[in-house]
Amino acid sequence: METINQLKTLEPLIYDLGSDGRFSPTLMPACDVPEAELPTGLTRDELYLPEVAEMDVVRHFVRLSTMNYAIDKGFYPLGSCTMKYNPKINEDMARLPGFAQTHPLQEQETVQGNLALMYELQQWLAEIAGFKGVSLQPAAGAQGELAGILMIRAYHLDRGDDKRTKILVPNSAHGTNPATSTMAGYTVVELPSDDKGDVDLEALRKAADETVAGMMITVPSTLGVFDHNILEIVKIIHDCGGLMYMDGANMNALLGVAKPGEMGFDVMHYNLHKTFSTPHGGGGPGSGPVAVNEKLLPFLPGPIVKVSEPGTDEYAALYSWHTPEKTIGRLKAFHGNFGMHVRAYTYITLHGAEGLKAISRYAVLNANYVRVKLADTFKVPYNRMCGHEVVLEGRLADAPGVHALDISKRLMDYGIHPPTNYFPLIVPEALLIEPTESESKETLDHFIEVMKTIASEARENPEVLHSAPHVTPVSRLDEVLAAKQLVLCCRPAYLDKEG
Amino acid sequence: MPYIPHTKADSEAMLAAIGINNWEALFEAVPQSHRFPTLNIPESLNEMQTLWEMQSLASANASASSHAIFLGAGAYNHYSPAAVNHLLLRGEFYTAYTPYQPEMSQGTLQAIFEWQSMIAALTGMDVANASHYDGATSLAEAVTVAVQHFKGKRMKVIFSPDVHPQYRAVTRTYHQGTGVRFVGDKSGQATLDDLVDMLDASTAMFVVQYPNFFGQIEDFTALSEKVHKAGALLCVVTNPLVLGLLKPPGAMGADIVVGEGQSLGIPLSFGGPYVGFFATRTEFVRKIAGRIVGETLDMDGRKAYVMTLRPREQDIRREKASSNICTNQGLMALAGCIYLAMMGKQGLRRVAEVCYHKAHYAAHQIANLEGYNVNFRTPFFHEFVVQCPKHVSGINKLLLDEFNIIGGYDVSQDYPDRKNQMLIAVTEMNTKAEIDDLVEGLKRAAESLKA
């Protein structure tokens, strides 16, 4: 039994690779000062950490890495995640010692390079979306959302308006929108979508009253479409005294296409890890700067960077920290994910205005190409010009047992990462496909062909879909067992003996 | 165009396939009045020019690569083994997304499982999650767990004033709409006994830091008994590197242990990206926010890893979720995991010991200087407060200009009563020569005051 289990372990845990007493002598720091007495009663005896050699560590993590799929390996059309190419130079720039080895609490005179970079990035992000001010502090999109909703709350309270208790959220929204509203102490009112995928205006008009603090909406929506009535929606909310929050998760469709601030939005967040290609890192770190119009400027999370002395021909400008007067406070220790700011700054520098505009044009071109090419095989519930992503129904009338999940898993056998599945929630068996501008026509043609092949397989040999994937390191996992047994870490045998 | 592979022929063929003959038709649903605005962004640079521009910005900074540094206060200059960075640069790790599809993400998932195991071991707790944005947000999420645990019946949180000021500030930001009351840190002078007096039936959680913001360490075992007697939870904010040597908070009776993992091989990077860790006892596991990875089997009986307890999370529970977090700090947790594997049990202990010895050497040398005082009554780890003869910023300017040293943190920025106090951090990266230089610089600063 033991032997079989060992055979069935793809890669042992790092804990199981070592031996008592093994260590890397080259990593032991020298002590060139007299030793002090250790604090009595406060040291520990046992510590369950691996005891391995350097090569064991390198091989272990290289082997683990080969079990991952990644943008660097192939097509990754994961909807709403913008899995575009991550330029290699971004990584090198973030690692320049002058950036990577600066301490966040240094006197500001000693970090003028960092402050200049952050200031320019604030300005660029404000310009791209048509806003007046930006805070780079939020560590991820979800934190940007929290910043935005807390600013909306602070704005109303500052005006003495404490009757506003609701945030309106379309039913197509990402789960973070309602969760954020709840975190900020609001009640969520969900709005239906109409048959074109737009917000149901009648329902919106009914819900928009003096108890509404604001509305969160994603543009283009998570159904992949530009709402036809976006200006009308903004007006309805403003007329009832609420503010408009734009979830900027889908900004990859809007660069140089439209500026949310000019369309009347009051606040939005960016996802630098989507639109500006800072890598996703297997689930973070992200970066979620928040941009606001004039009304919300005093409430920005701080500190932000301002120019304290403009530059001249002889002297560089002088930058300093600035805490907005009515700030909602800090969202994170220090100044946000600066390493991500460096990468995004690099990316924008490499693109310039024309390159940024091209990003959205080609991202939208690619998504629409996939849409028209797959529309005769799969149902496209909102079959109109889409944004940078398109949603399909991952089911076929003549293959009743096949689900979006089966199609997703079968895609893996063809070396392609599945689209986002079962989101948005209002599309049955949803497959949300976002190709991004990085992908060539050849890659898209191959994907389209694979999707059509899978559709044929679904009719002729559905078992091959149900049992997929076949070529990945592991087959489908028992998620129920994981939740039932709840083994969340490995523990030393001596702890288990104690019970 | 950068990173866009389309030829002119490709674009034309694709537009034709869509049934349009111009780009604007792709954006017909965008209001015409707002379509295609101008973008006032500089023209693009090529990769070489970009490198020059970035190098010029980076060289405008003083940094730990150009200066000796004694600044800590929550971010520390430690050595990161070369292998950590090399492994992080595997594209399979850093260009992957959240492991929603476990069959294609076993590398990320197993590494998170190993990280959870290491954090649980270091803190002495039962379980840990995949990570949070940073130490401060881990603490904010810990408060949420406590409030949820008591179903809103206990809404008071007691903060020791010795908890990192920015962590307390972030926690307050998170909870400005939730009705949680924070007490204990207003004057900045409350002792542990004062704080214990604040415990009552409305207290959800008591928060202390170990080592505290001033570098001091003490055993919280007796405190945890008092907190538990009042029916509240004890949260300990800590530094995992320190736990290579010191008694873990789990052994003192902590219910939740959170903190910043930057010490574990993650570069200073001007404050981020870092990684918050979160560990707790099994009974709270269903209440914690963020990603958690668990062990399971695949259809063929192979051991494998998968995100579990998903129904807690925002994408499923939506407005009923207690947190909106979706990402963790995946790559930074991986960095910490690789660091801990590289250093191992002996290496981590050795780094912690060397930090301790060097800090104590520095503290004793500084205490011998005329005009400077160091408090040795409470034990400290690798950071300590120096009472200086003049304002900290003036001393730091002299250290920077004449000794090429980035000096310590001016404590009065956060604690106005603590005038002329400098918080000095010493790590294994500071040589004896650097420490002696610092001592010389401080001596010079005191003399220049007299002169």
mmCIF file of N, CA and C in Angstrom, chain B residues 364 371 390:
data_model
loop_
_atom_site.group_PDB
_atom_site.id
_atom_site.type_symbol
_atom_site.label_atom_id
_atom_site.label_comp_id
_atom_site.label_asym_id
_atom_site.label_seq_id
_atom_site.Cartn_x
_atom_site.Cartn_y
_atom_site.Cartn_z
ATOM 1 N N HIS B 364 24.481 48.230 22.781
ATOM 2 C CA HIS B 364 25.438 48.483 23.867
ATOM 3 C C HIS B 364 26.441 49.565 23.481
ATOM 4 N N GLY B 371 25.049 61.253 25.861
ATOM 5 C CA GLY B 371 23.859 61.875 25.275
ATOM 6 C C GLY B 371 22.835 60.880 24.744
ATOM 7 N N LYS B 390 19.169 65.037 20.223
ATOM 8 C CA LYS B 390 18.553 66.053 19.361
ATOM 9 C C LYS B 390 17.567 65.388 18.418
#
